[in-house]
Amino acid sequence: MVYQYLLSEGRIGSLTLRNRVVMPAMGSGLSSPDGEITEQLIRYYEERAKGGTG
């Protein structure tokens, strides 16, 4: 199976990850026009963290 290790624990140096699902740095377009954090942006990251994305 190609994805057999995707949801298993992984390690990067001394850091142990719950699974191997990670979210890269990217622009979400959810900050204010002047770059400040908005409630919508906070909710965006909260939902990803709840889902187990590291």
JSON list of C-alpha atoms in Angstrom, two decimals:
[
{"chain": "A", "resi": 1, "resn": "MET", "atom": "CA", "xyz": [0.00, 0.00, 0.00]},
{"chain": "A", "resi": 2, "resn": "VAL", "atom": "CA", "xyz": [1.45, 3.35, -1.04]},
{"chain": "A", "resi": 3, "resn": "TYR", "atom": "CA", "xyz": [0.21, 5.33, 1.97]},
{"chain": "A", "resi": 4, "resn": "GLN", "atom": "CA", "xyz": [0.72, 2.71, 4.69]},
{"chain": "A", "resi": 5, "resn": "TYR", "atom": "CA", "xyz": [2.97, 5.02, 6.77]},
{"chain": "A", "resi": 6, "resn": "LEU", "atom": "CA", "xyz": [1.03, 8.27, 6.26]},
{"chain": "A", "resi": 7, "resn": "LEU", "atom": "CA", "xyz": [-0.90, 8.10, 9.53]},
{"chain": "A", "resi": 8, "resn": "SER", "atom": "CA", "xyz": [1.85, 6.43, 11.56]},
{"chain": "A", "resi": 9, "resn": "GLU", "atom": "CA", "xyz": [4.20, 8.22, 13.95]},
{"chain": "A", "resi": 10, "resn": "GLY", "atom": "CA", "xyz": [7.24, 9.86, 12.39]},
{"chain": "A", "resi": 11, "resn": "ARG", "atom": "CA", "xyz": [10.41, 11.53, 13.64]},
{"chain": "A", "resi": 12, "resn": "ILE", "atom": "CA", "xyz": [12.40, 14.53, 12.49]},
{"chain": "A", "resi": 13, "resn": "GLY", "atom": "CA", "xyz": [15.55, 14.65, 14.60]},
{"chain": "A", "resi": 14, "resn": "SER", "atom": "CA", "xyz": [14.37, 14.67, 18.23]},
{"chain": "A", "resi": 15, "resn": "LEU", "atom": "CA", "xyz": [10.82, 15.76, 17.28]},
{"chain": "A", "resi": 16, "resn": "THR", "atom": "CA", "xyz": [8.18, 13.01, 17.25]},
{"chain": "A", "resi": 17, "resn": "LEU", "atom": "CA", "xyz": [5.15, 13.64, 15.04]},
{"chain": "A", "resi": 18, "resn": "ARG", "atom": "CA", "xyz": [1.76, 12.02, 15.66]},
{"chain": "A", "resi": 19, "resn": "ASN", "atom": "CA", "xyz": [1.42, 11.35, 11.93]},
{"chain": "A", "resi": 20, "resn": "ARG", "atom": "CA", "xyz": [3.18, 12.32, 8.72]},
{"chain": "A", "resi": 21, "resn": "VAL", "atom": "CA", "xyz": [0.55, 14.79, 7.50]},
{"chain": "A", "resi": 22, "resn": "VAL", "atom": "CA", "xyz": [2.10, 18.26, 7.40]},
{"chain": "A", "resi": 23, "resn": "MET", "atom": "CA", "xyz": [0.94, 21.60, 6.06]},
{"chain": "A", "resi": 24, "resn": "PRO", "atom": "CA", "xyz": [3.56, 23.64, 4.21]},
{"chain": "A", "resi": 25, "resn": "ALA", "atom": "CA", "xyz": [3.99, 27.38, 4.58]},
{"chain": "A", "resi": 26, "resn": "MET", "atom": "CA", "xyz": [1.58, 29.11, 2.22]},
{"chain": "A", "resi": 27, "resn": "GLY", "atom": "CA", "xyz": [-0.58, 32.17, 1.89]},
{"chain": "A", "resi": 28, "resn": "SER", "atom": "CA", "xyz": [-4.22, 31.69, 2.87]},
{"chain": "A", "resi": 29, "resn": "GLY", "atom": "CA", "xyz": [-5.48, 35.13, 1.86]},
{"chain": "A", "resi": 30, "resn": "LEU", "atom": "CA", "xyz": [-7.33, 35.34, 5.18]},
{"chain": "A", "resi": 31, "resn": "SER", "atom": "CA", "xyz": [-5.35, 38.14, 6.84]},
{"chain": "A", "resi": 32, "resn": "SER", "atom": "CA", "xyz": [-6.50, 41.75, 6.74]},
{"chain": "A", "resi": 33, "resn": "PRO", "atom": "CA", "xyz": [-5.34, 43.96, 3.83]},
{"chain": "A", "resi": 34, "resn": "ASP", "atom": "CA", "xyz": [-2.53, 45.32, 6.03]},
{"chain": "A", "resi": 35, "resn": "GLY", "atom": "CA", "xyz": [-1.39, 41.79, 7.03]},
{"chain": "A", "resi": 36, "resn": "GLU", "atom": "CA", "xyz": [-2.95, 41.56, 10.49]},
{"chain": "A", "resi": 37, "resn": "ILE", "atom": "CA", "xyz": [-4.35, 38.29, 11.83]},
{"chain": "A", "resi": 38, "resn": "THR", "atom": "CA", "xyz": [-8.14, 37.99, 11.56]},
{"chain": "A", "resi": 39, "resn": "GLU", "atom": "CA", "xyz": [-10.63, 35.76, 13.39]},
{"chain": "A", "resi": 40, "resn": "GLN", "atom": "CA", "xyz": [-11.17, 33.92, 10.10]},
{"chain": "A", "resi": 41, "resn": "LEU", "atom": "CA", "xyz": [-7.45, 33.13, 9.86]},
{"chain": "A", "resi": 42, "resn": "ILE", "atom": "CA", "xyz": [-7.39, 31.89, 13.46]},
{"chain": "A", "resi": 43, "resn": "ARG", "atom": "CA", "xyz": [-10.35, 29.58, 12.75]},
{"chain": "A", "resi": 44, "resn": "TYR", "atom": "CA", "xyz": [-8.59, 28.32, 9.60]},
{"chain": "A", "resi": 45, "resn": "TYR", "atom": "CA", "xyz": [-5.54, 27.16, 11.56]},
{"chain": "A", "resi": 46, "resn": "GLU", "atom": "CA", "xyz": [-7.65, 25.84, 14.45]},
{"chain": "A", "resi": 47, "resn": "GLU", "atom": "CA", "xyz": [-9.55, 23.54, 12.08]},
{"chain": "A", "resi": 48, "resn": "ARG", "atom": "CA", "xyz": [-6.36, 22.17, 10.56]},
{"chain": "A", "resi": 49, "resn": "ALA", "atom": "CA", "xyz": [-4.89, 21.52, 14.01]},
{"chain": "A", "resi": 50, "resn": "LYS", "atom": "CA", "xyz": [-8.08, 19.74, 15.14]},
{"chain": "A", "resi": 51, "resn": "GLY", "atom": "CA", "xyz": [-7.86, 17.51, 12.08]},
{"chain": "A", "resi": 52, "resn": "GLY", "atom": "CA", "xyz": [-4.33, 16.42, 13.00]},
{"chain": "A", "resi": 53, "resn": "THR", "atom": "CA", "xyz": [-2.33, 18.34, 10.41]},
{"chain": "A", "resi": 54, "resn": "GLY", "atom": "CA", "xyz": [1.11, 19.22, 11.75]}
]
